[in-house]
mmCIF file of C-alpha atoms in Angstrom:
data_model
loop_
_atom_site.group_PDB
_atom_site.id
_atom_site.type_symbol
_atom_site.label_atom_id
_atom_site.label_comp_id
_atom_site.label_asym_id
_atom_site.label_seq_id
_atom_site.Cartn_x
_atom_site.Cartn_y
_atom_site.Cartn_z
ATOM 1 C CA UNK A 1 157.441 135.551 60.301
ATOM 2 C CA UNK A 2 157.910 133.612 56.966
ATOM 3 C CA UNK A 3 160.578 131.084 57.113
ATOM 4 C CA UNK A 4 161.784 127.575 55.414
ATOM 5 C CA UNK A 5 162.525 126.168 52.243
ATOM 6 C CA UNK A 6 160.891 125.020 49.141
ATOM 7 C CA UNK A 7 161.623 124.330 45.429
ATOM 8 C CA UNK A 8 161.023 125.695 42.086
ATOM 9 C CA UNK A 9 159.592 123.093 39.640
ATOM 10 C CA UNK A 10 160.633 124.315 36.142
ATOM 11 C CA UNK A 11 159.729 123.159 32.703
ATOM 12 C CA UNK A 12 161.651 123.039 29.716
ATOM 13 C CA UNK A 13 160.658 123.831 26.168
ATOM 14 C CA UNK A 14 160.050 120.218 26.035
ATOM 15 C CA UNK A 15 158.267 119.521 28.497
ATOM 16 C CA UNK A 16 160.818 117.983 30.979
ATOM 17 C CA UNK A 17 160.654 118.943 34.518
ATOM 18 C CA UNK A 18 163.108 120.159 36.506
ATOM 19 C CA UNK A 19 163.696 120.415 39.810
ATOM 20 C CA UNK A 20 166.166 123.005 42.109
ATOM 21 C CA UNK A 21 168.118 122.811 44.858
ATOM 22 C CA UNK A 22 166.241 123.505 48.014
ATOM 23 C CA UNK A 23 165.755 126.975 48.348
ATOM 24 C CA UNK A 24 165.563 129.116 51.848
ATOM 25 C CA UNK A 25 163.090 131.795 52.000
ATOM 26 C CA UNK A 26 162.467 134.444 54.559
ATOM 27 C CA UNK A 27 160.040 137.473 55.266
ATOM 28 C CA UNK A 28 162.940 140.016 55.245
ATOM 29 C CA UNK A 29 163.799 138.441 51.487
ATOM 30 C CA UNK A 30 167.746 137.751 52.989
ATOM 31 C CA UNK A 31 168.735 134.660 54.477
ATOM 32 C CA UNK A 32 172.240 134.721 56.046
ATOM 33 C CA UNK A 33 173.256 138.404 54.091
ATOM 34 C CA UNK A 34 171.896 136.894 50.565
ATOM 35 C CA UNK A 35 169.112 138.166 48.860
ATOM 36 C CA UNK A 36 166.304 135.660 48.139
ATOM 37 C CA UNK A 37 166.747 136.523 44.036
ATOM 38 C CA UNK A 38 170.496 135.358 44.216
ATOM 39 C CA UNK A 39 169.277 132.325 46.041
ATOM 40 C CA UNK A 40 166.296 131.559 43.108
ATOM 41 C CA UNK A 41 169.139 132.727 40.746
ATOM 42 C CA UNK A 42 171.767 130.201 41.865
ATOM 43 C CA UNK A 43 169.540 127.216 42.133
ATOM 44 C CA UNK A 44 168.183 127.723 38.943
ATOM 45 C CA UNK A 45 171.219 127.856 37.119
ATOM 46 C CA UNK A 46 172.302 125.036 38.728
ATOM 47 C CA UNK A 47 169.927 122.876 36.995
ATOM 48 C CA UNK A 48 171.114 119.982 34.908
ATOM 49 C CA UNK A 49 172.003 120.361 30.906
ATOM 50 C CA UNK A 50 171.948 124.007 31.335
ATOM 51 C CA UNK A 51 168.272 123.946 31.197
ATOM 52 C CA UNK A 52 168.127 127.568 32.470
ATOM 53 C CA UNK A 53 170.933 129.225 30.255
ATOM 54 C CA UNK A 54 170.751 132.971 32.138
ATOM 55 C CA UNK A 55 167.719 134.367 34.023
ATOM 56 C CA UNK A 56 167.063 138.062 35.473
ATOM 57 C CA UNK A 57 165.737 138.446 38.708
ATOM 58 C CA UNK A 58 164.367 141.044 40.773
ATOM 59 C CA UNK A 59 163.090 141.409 44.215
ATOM 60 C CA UNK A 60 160.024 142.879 46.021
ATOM 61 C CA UNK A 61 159.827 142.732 50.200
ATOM 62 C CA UNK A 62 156.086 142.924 51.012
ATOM 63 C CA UNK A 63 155.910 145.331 54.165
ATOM 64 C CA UNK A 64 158.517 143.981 56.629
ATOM 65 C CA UNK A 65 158.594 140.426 57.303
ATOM 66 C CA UNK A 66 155.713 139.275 55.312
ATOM 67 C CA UNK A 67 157.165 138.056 52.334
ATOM 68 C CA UNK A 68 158.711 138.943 49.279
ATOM 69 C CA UNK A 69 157.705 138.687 45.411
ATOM 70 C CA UNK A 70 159.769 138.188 42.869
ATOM 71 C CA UNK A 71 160.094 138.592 38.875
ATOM 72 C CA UNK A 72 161.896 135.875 36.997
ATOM 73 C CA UNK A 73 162.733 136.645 33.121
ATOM 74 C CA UNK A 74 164.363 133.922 31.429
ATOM 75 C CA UNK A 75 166.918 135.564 28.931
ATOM 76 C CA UNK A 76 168.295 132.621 27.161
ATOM 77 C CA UNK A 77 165.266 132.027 24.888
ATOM 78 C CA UNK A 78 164.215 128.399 26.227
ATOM 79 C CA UNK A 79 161.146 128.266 23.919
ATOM 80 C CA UNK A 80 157.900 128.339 25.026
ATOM 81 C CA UNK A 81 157.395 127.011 28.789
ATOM 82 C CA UNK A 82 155.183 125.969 30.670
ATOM 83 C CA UNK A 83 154.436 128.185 34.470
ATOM 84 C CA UNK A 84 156.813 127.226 37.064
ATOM 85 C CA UNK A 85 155.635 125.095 40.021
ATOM 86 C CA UNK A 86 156.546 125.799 44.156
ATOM 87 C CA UNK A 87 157.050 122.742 45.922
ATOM 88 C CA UNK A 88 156.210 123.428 49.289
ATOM 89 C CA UNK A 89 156.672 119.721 50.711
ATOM 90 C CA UNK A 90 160.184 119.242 50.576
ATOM 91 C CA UNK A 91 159.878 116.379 52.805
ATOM 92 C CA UNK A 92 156.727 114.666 51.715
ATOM 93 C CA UNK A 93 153.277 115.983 53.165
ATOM 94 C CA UNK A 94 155.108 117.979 55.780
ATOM 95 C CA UNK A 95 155.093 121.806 54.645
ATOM 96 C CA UNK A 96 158.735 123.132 54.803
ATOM 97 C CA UNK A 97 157.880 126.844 54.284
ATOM 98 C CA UNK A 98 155.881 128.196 57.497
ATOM 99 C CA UNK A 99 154.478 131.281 59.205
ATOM 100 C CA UNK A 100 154.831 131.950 62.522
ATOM 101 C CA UNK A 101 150.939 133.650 62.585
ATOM 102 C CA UNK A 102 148.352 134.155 60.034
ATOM 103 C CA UNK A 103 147.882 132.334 56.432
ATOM 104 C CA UNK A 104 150.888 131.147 54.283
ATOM 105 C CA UNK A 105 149.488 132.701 50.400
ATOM 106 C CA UNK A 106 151.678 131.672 47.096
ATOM 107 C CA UNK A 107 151.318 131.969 43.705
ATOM 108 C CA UNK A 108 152.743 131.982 40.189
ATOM 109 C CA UNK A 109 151.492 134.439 37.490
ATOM 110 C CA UNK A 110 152.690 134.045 33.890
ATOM 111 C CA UNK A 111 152.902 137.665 32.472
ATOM 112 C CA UNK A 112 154.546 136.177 28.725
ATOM 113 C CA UNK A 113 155.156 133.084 27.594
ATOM 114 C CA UNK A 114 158.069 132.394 25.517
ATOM 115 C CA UNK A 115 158.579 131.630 21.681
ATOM 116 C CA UNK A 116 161.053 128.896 19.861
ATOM 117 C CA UNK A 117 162.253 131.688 17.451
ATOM 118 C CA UNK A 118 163.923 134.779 18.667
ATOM 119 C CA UNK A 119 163.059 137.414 16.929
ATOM 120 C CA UNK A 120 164.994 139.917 18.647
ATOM 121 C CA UNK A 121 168.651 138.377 18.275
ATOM 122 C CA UNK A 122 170.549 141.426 18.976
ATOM 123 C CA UNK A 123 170.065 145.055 19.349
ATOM 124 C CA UNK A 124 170.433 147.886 17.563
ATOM 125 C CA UNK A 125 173.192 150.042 19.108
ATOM 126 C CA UNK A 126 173.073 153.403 18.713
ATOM 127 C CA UNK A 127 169.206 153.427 16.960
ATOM 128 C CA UNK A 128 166.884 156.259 17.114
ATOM 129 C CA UNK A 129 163.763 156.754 16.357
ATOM 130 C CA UNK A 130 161.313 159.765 16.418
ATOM 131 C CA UNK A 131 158.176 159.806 15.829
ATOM 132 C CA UNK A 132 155.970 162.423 14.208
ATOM 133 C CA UNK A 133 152.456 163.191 15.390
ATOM 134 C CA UNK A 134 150.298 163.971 12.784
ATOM 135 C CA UNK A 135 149.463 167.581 12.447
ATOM 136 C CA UNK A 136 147.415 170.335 10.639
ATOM 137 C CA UNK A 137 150.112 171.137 8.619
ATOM 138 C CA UNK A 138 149.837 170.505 4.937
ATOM 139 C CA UNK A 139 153.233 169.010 4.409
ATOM 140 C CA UNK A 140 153.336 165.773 6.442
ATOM 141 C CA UNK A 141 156.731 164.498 4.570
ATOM 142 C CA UNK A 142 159.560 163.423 6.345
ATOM 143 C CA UNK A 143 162.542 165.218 5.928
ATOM 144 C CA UNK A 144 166.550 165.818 6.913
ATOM 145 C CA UNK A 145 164.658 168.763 8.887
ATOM 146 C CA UNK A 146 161.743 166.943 11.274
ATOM 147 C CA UNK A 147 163.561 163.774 11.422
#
């Protein structure tokens, strides 16, 4: 069984490190009836001059008791950042996150990396769009009628 606690090590647009709040982890991804993304959630939003301003997160349990992934999107447009850290040694070279059998695996994957301009400042309520495959017919134009 997966158990302990670690950190997450986050950088700002900056540069500037930033550390959480010890987190607890478990294989069952709930420790003491809350989920491990409200956890990750919390303690990143707790960081100091609001360097996370919202985040999304989202949950994956691998099998039962193994372990859990998890997807963080940051929401508030923090610029470009660097890939968040796991510190695994919250009490110097001693591990604080431990299995009970078998090989303890992490990892961080960046899937997109943020931008300093936000292109996409609000969205378009009520938008739609249709799009026309091109055909064999001879008139191609777009009208009131094929829109």
């Amino acid at each position: 069984a997966l158990s302990g606690r670690y950190s997450i090590k986050f950088f700002d647009s900056f540069g500037e490190d930033w550390v959480t709040k010890p987190i607890a982890i478990s294989g069952t991804g709930v420790v003491d009836a809350t989920p491990h993304c409200d956890s990750v959630t919390e303690a990143l939003l707790e960081l100091p001059l609001s360097a996370v301003p919202s985040v999304d997160c989202s949950q994956n349990v691998i099998d039962t008791d193994r372990g859990v992934e998890y997807t963080l999107t940051f929401t508030g447009n923090p610029g470009p950042l660097r890939e968040l850290e796991l510190d695994l040694h919250l009490d110097g070279a001693r591990p604080t996150v431990e299995v009970s059998s078998g090989t303890l695996t992490t990892g961080v994957h960046t899937k997109v990396v943020g931008e300093s301009v936000d292109y996409f400042v609000d969205r378009c309520e009520g938008l739609t769009v249709k799009v026309l495959a091109d055909s064999d017919d001879l008139d191609d134009s777009w009208t009131a009628d094929n829109v």
